[in-house]
Short mmCIF file of C-alpha atoms in Angstrom, two decimals:
data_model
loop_
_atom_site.label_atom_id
_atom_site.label_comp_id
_atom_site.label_asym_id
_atom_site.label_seq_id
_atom_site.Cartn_x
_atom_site.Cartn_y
_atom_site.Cartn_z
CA UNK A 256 2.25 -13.00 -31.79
CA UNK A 257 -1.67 -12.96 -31.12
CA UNK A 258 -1.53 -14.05 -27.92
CA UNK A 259 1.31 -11.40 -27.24
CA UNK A 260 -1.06 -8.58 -28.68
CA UNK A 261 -4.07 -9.75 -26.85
CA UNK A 262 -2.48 -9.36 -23.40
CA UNK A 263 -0.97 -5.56 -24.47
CA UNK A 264 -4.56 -5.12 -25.65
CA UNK A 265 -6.50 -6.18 -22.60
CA UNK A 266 -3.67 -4.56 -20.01
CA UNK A 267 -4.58 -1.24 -22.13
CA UNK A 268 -8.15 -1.82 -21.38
CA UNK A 269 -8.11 -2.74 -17.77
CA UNK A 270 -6.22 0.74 -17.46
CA UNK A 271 -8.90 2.59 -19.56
CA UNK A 272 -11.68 1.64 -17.97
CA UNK A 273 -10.26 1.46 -14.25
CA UNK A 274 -9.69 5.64 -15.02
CA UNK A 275 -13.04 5.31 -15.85
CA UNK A 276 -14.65 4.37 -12.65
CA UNK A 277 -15.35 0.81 -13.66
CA UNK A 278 -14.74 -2.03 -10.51
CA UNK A 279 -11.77 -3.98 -11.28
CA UNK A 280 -13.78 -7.11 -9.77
CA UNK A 281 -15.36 -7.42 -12.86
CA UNK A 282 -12.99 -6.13 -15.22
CA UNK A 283 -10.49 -8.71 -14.21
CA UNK A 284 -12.32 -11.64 -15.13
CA UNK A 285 -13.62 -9.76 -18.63
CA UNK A 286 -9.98 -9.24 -19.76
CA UNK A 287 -8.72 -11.91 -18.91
CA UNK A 288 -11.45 -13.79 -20.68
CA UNK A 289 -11.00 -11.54 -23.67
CA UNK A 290 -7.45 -11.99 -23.41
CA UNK A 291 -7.82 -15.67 -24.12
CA UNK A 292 -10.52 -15.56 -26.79
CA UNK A 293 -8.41 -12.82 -28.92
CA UNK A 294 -5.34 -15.66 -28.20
CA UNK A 295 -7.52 -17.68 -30.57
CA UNK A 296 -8.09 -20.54 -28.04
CA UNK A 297 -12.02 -20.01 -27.39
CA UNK A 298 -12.50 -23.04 -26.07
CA UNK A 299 -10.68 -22.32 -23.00
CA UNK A 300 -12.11 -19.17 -21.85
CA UNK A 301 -14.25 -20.60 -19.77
CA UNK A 302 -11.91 -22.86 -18.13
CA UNK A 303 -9.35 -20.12 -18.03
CA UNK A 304 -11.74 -18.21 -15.68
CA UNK A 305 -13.48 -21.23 -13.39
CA UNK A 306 -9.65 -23.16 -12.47
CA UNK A 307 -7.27 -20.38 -13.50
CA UNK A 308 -8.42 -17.44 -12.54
CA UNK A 309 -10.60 -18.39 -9.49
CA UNK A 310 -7.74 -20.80 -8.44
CA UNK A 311 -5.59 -17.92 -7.80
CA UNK A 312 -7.44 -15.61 -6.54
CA UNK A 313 -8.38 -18.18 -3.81
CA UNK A 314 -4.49 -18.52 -3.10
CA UNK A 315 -4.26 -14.82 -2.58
CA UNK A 316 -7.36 -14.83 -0.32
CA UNK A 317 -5.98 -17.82 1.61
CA UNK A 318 -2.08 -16.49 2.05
CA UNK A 319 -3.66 -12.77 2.95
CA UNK A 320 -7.02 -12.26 3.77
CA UNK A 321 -6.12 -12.18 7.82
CA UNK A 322 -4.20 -9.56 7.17
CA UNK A 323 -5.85 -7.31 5.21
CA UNK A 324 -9.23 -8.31 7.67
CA UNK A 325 -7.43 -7.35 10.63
CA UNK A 326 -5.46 -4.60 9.42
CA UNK A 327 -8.87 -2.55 8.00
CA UNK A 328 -10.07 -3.41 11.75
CA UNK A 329 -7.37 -1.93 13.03
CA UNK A 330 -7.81 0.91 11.12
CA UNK A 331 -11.53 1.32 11.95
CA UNK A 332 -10.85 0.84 15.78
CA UNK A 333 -8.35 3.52 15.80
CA UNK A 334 -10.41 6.52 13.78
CA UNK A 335 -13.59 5.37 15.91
CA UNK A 336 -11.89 5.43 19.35
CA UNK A 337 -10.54 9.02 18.81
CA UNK A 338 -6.99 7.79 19.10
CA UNK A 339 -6.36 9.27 15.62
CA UNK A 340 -7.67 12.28 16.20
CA UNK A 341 -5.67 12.39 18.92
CA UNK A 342 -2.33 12.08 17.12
CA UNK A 343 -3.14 14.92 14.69
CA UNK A 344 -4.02 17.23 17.23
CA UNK A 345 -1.33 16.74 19.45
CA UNK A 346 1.11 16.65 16.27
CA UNK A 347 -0.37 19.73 14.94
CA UNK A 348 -0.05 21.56 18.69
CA UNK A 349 3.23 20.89 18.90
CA UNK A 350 4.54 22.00 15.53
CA UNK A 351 1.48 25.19 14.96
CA UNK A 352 0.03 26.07 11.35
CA UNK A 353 3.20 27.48 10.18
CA UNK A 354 4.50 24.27 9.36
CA UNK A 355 1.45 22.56 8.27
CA UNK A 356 2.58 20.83 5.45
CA UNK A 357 5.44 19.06 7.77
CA UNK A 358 2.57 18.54 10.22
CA UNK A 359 0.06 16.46 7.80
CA UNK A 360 3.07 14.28 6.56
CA UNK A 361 4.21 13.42 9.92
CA UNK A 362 0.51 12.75 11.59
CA UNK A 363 -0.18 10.51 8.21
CA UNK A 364 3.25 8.63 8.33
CA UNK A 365 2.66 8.02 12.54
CA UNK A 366 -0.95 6.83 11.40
CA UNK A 367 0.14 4.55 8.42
CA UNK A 368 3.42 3.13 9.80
CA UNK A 369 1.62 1.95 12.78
CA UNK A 370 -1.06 0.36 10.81
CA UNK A 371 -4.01 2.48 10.36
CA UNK A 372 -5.51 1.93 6.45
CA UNK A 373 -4.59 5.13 3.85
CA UNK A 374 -8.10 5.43 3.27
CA UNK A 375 -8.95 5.74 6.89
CA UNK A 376 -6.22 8.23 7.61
CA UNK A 377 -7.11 10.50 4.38
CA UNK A 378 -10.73 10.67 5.62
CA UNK A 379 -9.51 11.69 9.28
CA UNK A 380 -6.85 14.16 8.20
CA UNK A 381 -8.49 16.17 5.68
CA UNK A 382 -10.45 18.17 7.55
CA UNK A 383 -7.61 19.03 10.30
CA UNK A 384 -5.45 19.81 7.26
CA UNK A 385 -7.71 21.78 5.55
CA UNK A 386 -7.80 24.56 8.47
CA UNK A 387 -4.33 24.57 8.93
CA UNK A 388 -3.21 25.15 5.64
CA UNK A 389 -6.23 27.88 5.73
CA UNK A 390 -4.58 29.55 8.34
CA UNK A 391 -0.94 29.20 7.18
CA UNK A 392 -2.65 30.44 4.08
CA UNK A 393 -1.27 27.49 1.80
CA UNK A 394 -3.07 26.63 -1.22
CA UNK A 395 -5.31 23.70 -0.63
CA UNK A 396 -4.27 22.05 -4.11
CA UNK A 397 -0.85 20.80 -1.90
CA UNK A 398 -3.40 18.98 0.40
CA UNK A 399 -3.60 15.92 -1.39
CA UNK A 400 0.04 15.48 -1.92
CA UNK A 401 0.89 16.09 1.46
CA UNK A 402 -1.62 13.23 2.69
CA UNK A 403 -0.11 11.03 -0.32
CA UNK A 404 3.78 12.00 0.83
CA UNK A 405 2.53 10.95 4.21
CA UNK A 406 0.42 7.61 3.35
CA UNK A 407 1.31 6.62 0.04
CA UNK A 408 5.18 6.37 -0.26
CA UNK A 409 7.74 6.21 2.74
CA UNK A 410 5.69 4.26 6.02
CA UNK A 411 3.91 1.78 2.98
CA UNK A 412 7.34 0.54 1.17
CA UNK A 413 10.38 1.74 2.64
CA UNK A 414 9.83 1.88 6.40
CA UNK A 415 11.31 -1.29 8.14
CA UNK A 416 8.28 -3.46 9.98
CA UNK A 417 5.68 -1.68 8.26
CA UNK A 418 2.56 -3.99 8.39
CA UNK A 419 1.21 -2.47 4.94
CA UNK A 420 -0.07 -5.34 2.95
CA UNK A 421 2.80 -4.33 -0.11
CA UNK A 422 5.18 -5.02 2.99
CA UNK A 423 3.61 -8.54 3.66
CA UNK A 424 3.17 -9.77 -0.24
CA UNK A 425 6.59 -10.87 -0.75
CA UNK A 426 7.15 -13.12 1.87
CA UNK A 427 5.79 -16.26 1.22
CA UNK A 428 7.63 -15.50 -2.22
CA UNK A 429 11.56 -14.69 -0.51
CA UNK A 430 10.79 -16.27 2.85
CA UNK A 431 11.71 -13.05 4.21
CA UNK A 432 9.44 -10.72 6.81
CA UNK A 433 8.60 -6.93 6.84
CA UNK A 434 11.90 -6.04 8.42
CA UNK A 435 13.43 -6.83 5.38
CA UNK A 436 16.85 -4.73 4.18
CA UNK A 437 15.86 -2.42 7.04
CA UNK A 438 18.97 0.25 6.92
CA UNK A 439 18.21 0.13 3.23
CA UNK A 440 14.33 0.67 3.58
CA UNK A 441 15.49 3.58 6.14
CA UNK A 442 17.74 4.97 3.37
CA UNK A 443 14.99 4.90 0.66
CA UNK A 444 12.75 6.60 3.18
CA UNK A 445 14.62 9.35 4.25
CA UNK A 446 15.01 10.50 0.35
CA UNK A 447 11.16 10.11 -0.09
CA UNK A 448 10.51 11.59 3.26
CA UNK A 449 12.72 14.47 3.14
CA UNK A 450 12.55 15.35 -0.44
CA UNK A 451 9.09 15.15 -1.04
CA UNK A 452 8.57 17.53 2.03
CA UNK A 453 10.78 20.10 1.17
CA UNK A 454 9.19 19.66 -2.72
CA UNK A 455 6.07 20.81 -1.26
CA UNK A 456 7.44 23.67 0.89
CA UNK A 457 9.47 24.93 -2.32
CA UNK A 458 5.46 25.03 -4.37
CA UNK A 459 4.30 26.73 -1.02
CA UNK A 460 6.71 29.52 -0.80
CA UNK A 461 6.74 29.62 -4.74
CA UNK A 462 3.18 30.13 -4.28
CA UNK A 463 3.27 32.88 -1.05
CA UNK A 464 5.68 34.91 -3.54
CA UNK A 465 3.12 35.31 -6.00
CA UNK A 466 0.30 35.99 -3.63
CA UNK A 467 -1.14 32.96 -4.13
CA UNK A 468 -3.08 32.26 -0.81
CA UNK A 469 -5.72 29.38 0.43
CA UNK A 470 -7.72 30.03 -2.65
CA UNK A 471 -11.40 30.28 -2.84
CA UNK A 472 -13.29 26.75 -1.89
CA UNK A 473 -16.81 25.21 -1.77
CA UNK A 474 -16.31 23.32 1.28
CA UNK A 475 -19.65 22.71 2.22
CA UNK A 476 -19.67 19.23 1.56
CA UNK A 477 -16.54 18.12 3.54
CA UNK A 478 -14.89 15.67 2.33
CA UNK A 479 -16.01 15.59 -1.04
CA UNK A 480 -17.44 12.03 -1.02
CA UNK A 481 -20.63 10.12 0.80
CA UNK A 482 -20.12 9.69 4.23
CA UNK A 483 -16.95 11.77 5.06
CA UNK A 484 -18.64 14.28 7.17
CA UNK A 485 -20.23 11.59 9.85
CA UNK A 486 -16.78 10.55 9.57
CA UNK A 487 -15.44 13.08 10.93
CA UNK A 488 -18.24 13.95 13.35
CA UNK A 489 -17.87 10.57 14.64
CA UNK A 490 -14.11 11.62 15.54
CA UNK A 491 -14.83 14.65 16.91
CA UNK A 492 -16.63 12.84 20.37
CA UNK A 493 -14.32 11.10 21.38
CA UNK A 494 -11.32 12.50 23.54
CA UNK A 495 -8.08 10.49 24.52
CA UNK A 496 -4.52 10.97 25.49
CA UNK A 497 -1.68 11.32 22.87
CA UNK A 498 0.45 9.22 24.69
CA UNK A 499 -2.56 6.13 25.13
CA UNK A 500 -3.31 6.75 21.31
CA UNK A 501 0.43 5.61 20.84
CA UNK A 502 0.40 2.62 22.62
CA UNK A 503 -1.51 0.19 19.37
CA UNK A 504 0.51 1.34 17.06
CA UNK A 505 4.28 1.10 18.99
CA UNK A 506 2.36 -2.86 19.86
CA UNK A 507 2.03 -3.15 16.25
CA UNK A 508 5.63 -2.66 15.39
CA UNK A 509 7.46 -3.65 18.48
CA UNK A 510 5.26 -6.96 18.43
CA UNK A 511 6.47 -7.99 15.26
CA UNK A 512 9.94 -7.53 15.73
CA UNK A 513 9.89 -9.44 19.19
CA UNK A 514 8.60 -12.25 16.95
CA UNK A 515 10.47 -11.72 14.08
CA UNK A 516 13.79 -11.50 16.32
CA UNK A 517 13.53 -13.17 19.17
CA UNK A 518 10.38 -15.44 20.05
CA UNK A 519 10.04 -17.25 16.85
CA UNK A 520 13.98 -18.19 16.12
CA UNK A 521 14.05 -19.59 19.50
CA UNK A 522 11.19 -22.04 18.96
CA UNK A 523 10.91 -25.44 17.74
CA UNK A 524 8.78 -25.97 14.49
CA UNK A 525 9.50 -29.83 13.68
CA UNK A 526 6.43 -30.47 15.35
CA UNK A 527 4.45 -28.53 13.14
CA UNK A 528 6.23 -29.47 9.89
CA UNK A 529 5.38 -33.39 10.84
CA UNK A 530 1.51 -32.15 11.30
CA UNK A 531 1.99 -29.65 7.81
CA UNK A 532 4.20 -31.41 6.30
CA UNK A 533 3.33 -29.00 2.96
CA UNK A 534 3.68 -25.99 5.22
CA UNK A 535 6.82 -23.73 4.76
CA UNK A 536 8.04 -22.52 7.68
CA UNK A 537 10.08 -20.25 6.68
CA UNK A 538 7.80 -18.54 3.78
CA UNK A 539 5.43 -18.12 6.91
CA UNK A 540 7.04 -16.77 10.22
CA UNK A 541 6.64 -12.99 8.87
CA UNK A 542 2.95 -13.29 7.98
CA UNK A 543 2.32 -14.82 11.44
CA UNK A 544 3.90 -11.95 13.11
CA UNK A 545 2.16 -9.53 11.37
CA UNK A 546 -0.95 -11.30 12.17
CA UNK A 547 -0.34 -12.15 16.10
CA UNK A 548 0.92 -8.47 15.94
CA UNK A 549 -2.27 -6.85 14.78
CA UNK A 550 -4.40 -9.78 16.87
CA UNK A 551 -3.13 -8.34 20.10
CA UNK A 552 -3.01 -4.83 18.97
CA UNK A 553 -6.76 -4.68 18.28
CA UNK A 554 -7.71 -6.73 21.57
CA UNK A 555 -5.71 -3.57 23.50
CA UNK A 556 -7.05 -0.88 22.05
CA UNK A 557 -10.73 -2.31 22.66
CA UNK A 558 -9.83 -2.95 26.03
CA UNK A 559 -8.44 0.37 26.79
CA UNK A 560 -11.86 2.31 25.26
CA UNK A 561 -14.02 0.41 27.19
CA UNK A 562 -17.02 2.23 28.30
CA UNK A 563 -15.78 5.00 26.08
CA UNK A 564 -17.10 3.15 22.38
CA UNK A 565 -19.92 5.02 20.67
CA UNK A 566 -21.08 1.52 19.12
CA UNK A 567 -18.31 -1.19 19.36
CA UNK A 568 -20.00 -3.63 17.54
CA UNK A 569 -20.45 -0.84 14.59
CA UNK A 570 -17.36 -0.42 14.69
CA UNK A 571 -16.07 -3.82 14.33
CA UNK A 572 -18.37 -4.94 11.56
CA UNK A 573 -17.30 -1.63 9.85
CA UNK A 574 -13.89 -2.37 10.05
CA UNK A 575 -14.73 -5.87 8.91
CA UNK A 576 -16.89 -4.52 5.83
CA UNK A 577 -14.31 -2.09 4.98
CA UNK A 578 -11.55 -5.29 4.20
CA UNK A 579 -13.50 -6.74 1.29
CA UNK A 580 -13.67 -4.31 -1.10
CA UNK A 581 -9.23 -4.17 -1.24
CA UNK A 582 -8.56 -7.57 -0.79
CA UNK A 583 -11.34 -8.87 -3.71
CA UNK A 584 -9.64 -5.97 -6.00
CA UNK A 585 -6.47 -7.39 -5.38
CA UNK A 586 -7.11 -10.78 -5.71
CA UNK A 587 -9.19 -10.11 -8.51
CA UNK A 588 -5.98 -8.40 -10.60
CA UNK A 589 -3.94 -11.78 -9.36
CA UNK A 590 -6.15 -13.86 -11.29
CA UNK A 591 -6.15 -11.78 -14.09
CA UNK A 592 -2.16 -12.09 -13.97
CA UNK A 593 -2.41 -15.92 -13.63
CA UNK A 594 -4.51 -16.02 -16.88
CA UNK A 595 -1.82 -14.00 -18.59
CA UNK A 596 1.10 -15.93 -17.44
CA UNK A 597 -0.58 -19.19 -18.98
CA UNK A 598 -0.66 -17.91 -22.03
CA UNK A 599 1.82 -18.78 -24.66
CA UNK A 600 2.64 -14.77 -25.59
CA UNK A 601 3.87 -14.32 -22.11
CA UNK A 602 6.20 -16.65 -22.41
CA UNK A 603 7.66 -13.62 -24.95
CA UNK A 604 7.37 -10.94 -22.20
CA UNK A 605 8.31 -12.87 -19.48
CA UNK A 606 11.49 -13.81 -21.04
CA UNK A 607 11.91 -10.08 -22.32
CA UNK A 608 11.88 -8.82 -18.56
CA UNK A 609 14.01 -11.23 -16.95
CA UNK A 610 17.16 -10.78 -19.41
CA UNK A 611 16.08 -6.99 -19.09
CA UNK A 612 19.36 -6.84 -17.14
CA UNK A 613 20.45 -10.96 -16.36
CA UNK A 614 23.69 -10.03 -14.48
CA UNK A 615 21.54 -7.78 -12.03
CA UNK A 616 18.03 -9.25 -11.57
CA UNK A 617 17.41 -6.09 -8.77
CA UNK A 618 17.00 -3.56 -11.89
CA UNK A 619 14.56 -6.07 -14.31
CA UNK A 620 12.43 -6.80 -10.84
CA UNK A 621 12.02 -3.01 -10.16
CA UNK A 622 10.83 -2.63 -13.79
CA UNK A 623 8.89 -5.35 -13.55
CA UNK A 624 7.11 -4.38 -10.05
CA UNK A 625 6.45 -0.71 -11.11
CA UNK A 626 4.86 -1.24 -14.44
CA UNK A 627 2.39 -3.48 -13.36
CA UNK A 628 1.75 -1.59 -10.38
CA UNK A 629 1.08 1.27 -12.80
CA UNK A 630 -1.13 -0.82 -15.25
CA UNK A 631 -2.93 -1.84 -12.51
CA UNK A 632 -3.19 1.34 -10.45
CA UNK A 633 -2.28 -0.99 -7.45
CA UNK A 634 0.99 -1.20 -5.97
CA UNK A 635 -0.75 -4.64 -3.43
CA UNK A 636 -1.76 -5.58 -7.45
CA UNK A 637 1.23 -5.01 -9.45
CA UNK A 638 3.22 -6.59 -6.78
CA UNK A 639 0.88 -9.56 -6.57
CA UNK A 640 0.43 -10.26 -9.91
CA UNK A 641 4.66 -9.91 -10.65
CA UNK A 642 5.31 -12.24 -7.91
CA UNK A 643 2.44 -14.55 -8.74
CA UNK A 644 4.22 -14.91 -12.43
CA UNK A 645 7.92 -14.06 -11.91
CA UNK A 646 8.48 -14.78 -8.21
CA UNK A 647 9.90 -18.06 -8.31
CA UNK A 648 12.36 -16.87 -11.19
CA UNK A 649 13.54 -14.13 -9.73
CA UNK A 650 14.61 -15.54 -6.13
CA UNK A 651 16.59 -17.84 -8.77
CA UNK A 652 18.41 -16.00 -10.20
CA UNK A 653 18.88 -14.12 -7.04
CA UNK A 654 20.49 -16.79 -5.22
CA UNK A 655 22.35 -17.58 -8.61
CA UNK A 656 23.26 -13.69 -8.15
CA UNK A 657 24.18 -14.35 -4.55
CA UNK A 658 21.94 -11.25 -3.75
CA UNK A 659 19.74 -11.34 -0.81
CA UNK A 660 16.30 -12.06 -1.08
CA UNK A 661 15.86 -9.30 1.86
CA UNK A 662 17.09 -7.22 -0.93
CA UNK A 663 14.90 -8.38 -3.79
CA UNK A 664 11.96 -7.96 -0.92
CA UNK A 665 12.53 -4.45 -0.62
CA UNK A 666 12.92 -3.07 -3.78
CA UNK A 667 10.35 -5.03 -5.34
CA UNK A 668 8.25 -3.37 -2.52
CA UNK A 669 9.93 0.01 -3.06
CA UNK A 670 9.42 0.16 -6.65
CA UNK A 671 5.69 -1.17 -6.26
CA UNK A 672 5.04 2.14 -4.78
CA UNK A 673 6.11 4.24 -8.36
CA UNK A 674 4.41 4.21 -11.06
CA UNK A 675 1.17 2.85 -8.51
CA UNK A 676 -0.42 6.30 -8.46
CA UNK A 677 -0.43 7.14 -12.27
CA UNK A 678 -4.06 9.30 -12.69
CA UNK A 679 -6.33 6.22 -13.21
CA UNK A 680 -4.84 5.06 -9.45
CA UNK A 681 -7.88 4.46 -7.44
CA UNK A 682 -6.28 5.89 -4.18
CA UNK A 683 -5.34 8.70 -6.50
CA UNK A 684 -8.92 9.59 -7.46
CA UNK A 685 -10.33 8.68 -3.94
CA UNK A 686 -8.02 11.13 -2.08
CA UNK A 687 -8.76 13.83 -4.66
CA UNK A 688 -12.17 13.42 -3.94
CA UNK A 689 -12.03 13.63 -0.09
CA UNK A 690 -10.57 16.83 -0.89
CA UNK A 691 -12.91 18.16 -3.39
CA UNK A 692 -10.12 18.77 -6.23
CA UNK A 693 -9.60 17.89 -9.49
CA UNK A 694 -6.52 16.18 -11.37
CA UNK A 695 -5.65 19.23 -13.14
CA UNK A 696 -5.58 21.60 -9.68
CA UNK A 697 -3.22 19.07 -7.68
CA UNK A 698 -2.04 15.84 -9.75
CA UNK A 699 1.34 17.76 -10.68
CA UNK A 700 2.44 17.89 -6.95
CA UNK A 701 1.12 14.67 -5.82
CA UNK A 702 2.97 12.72 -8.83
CA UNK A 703 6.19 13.98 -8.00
CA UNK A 704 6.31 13.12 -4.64
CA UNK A 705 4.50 9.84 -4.81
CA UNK A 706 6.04 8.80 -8.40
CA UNK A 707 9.46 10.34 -9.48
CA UNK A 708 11.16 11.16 -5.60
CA UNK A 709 10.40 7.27 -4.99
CA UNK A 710 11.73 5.85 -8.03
CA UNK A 711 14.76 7.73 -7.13
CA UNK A 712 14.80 6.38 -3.87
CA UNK A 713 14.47 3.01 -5.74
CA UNK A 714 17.23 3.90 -7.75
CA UNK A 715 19.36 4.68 -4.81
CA UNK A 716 18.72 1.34 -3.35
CA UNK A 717 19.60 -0.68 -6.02
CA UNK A 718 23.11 1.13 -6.48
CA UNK A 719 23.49 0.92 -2.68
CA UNK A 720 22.64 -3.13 -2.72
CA UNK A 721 24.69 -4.19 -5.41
CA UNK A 722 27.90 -2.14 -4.56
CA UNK A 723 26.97 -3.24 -0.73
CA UNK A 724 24.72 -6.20 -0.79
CA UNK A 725 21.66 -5.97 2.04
CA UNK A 726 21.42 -3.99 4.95
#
């Protein structure tokens, strides 16, 4: 019963104080300390933290580190080489202010699905959609929900082949890869793409009626937070070709499904499982692709810019710098989750979510995936730490099910991305301050179509897989 009530207690706090500002690399380690002193088992705290929590946190770092590392280099290559830039403008050209909400969702989805970072693609939108929503005279406080529609939900969980890190986490888990349930994943995108989009044009012409405009703005500091606006000046010098900005990110995709499909079924692995003999194959293929994918990616797009890089080595150690930060949060929360799992009171919750529903382990994952993306404010965290725990029990009873783990890959993935931007979200609170709002001006907008349109899309999927099974 203690043990139960400390881990309630300490999830509670890690929410709190996350809100709050605080880094979750040190909160994680504090509650789940505190989580097994207020068990009553003092002794162990120490313990707890030096083999439990360190021990996974290590796994994490050695299953995914490459791919967060090369995917925040990615990223950083494609803002710094203009090819981002590039997309927006030629997106924006071709579809004019008046449809400048459709515009920032599509330039954000092209950016994300192809594998540049949220972060990075919030920073190099904002100011592009700032001055067309000015001059389509939309209020600004849709900004931040038309980034999120375009970043946050459709290209980072639904999207077939998307090399977002939520996409990868499941895999060594399921032994599936990113293209995972894809007509399914198109399905669930469609809703969140098309629904969200015409949410936000229903708020804008709800707006327009009331002669609600663009709104009055201090926009001196653009941005809103340290280091936007040399952002953005750095973008601004460098010019390239819509159609050579495309090329990385079609690699990045069409890379990974040549391997997924093609190159890697047709090879011989015996070899390697003599040399590994603890290696599993199978739980592995997808996170090589991604990784050979984004490899070669990278290597192009420097190659094509050369002579034309500002500072390439800048760049790269940027990109390199800006991996840390996400990856140690991350792993940091899947320690914290491996504390709580060895406690005796999860034993009680554990056991409560899996015979949430028995006879259809799809709905108790999805509950599972979303509320601890939600206490965590990470859907890479909330998905790590329920697969970390529950993982092994729930491609059980999956196979028991005779459901495909494809299928349990994507909605776990799919329902990661719910509840993950509740107000103490950290890419919540970062995007709001890129675009100088508050909560209170555009949280209402941004939660609908980042929370509730993709939990229906969740729904859908789950009614679609069990009356259907994957596809």
């Amino acid at each position: 019963m203690f043990s139960t009530l400390a881990i309630i207690i300490t999830l509670l706090l890690l929410m709190f104080f996350a809100y709050r500002g605080y880094s979750v690399l040190i909160l994680a380690p504090i509650m789940a300390a505190l989580a097994v002193l207020l068990s009553g088992d003092f002794l162990s705290s120490i313990p707890a933290y030096t083999d439990v929590f360190m021990g996974a946190l290590s796994g994490f770092l050695l299953k995914f580190f490459p791919i967060f590392l090369l995917g925040a280099l990615f990223g950083r290559l494609m803002a710094d080489s203009g090819a981002a830039t590039a997309i927006a403008n030629t997106v924006v050209e071709k579809l004019g202010a008046s449809k400048a909400i459709l515009a920032v969702i599509l330039v954000c989805g092209i950016l994300t699905y192809g594998g540049v970072s949220l972060f990075v693609v919030a920073f190099a939108i904002y100011p592009i959609a700032k001055d067309l929503f000015k001059a389509a005279d939309i209020p600004k406080h849709l900004i931040p929900a038309a980034i999120a529609l375009g970043s946050f939900t459709f290209t980072m969980t639904a999207l077939p082949g998307t090399p977002a890190i939520q996409n990868a986490i499941p895999i060594p888990y399921y032994n599936t890869n990113v293209f995972a349930a894809p007509i399914l994943g198109l399905i669930g995108g469609t809703i969140m793409f098309v629904c969200g989009w015409l949410w936000l044009q229903s708020r804008a012409r709800k707006a327009n009626a009331a002669g609600e405009g663009y709104g009055q703005h201090d926009e001196s500091d653009v941005g809103g937070v340290g280091g936007a606006t040399a952002e953005t000046d750095l973008l601004s010098t460098h010019h390239t070709s819509f159609t050579v900005a495309m090329i990385p990110l079609i690699m990045v995709i069409s890379l990974n499904a040549l391997l997924t499909y093609f190159i890697f079924p047709s090879m011989d692995f015996s070899g390697l499982q003599t040399q590994f003999p603890d290696l599993n194959i199978a739980g592995s293929l997808g996170l090589w692709s991604i990784i050979i994918s984004l490899v070669v990616a990278c290597i192009v797009l420097i190659v094509m810019r050369l002579g034309h890089w500002t500072n390439l080595q800048k760049t790269i150690n940027r990109g390199t710098y800006d991996s840390m930060l996400p990856i140690f949060n991350t792993a940091s929360e899947v320690g914290y989750g491996a504390v709580i799992a060895s406690l005796a009171g999860f034993l009680i919750i554990r056991d409560g979510i899996l015979n949430l529903t028995p006879d259809n382990p799809l709905i108790s994952e999805a509950v599972a995936m979303t509320t601890l993306a939600g206490i965590t404010g990470s859907s890479s965290g909330g998905l790590s730490i329920a697969l970390s725990t529950l993982g092994e029990d729930y491609l059980r009873m999956a196979v028991a099910a005779g459901i495909d783990p494809e299928l349990m890959h994507r909605v776990a993935v799919m329902a990661a991305g719910g509840l993950d931007t509740l107000p103490h979200s950290g890419a919540v609170i970062t995007l709001l301050a890129i675009c100088g709002l508050t909560h209170k001006q555009s949280y209402l907008n941004l939660a609908m179509v980042t929370i509730i349109i993709p939990l229906i899309a969740v729904v859908v999927v789950i009614t679609l897989g069990t009356m259907f099974g994957s596809f």
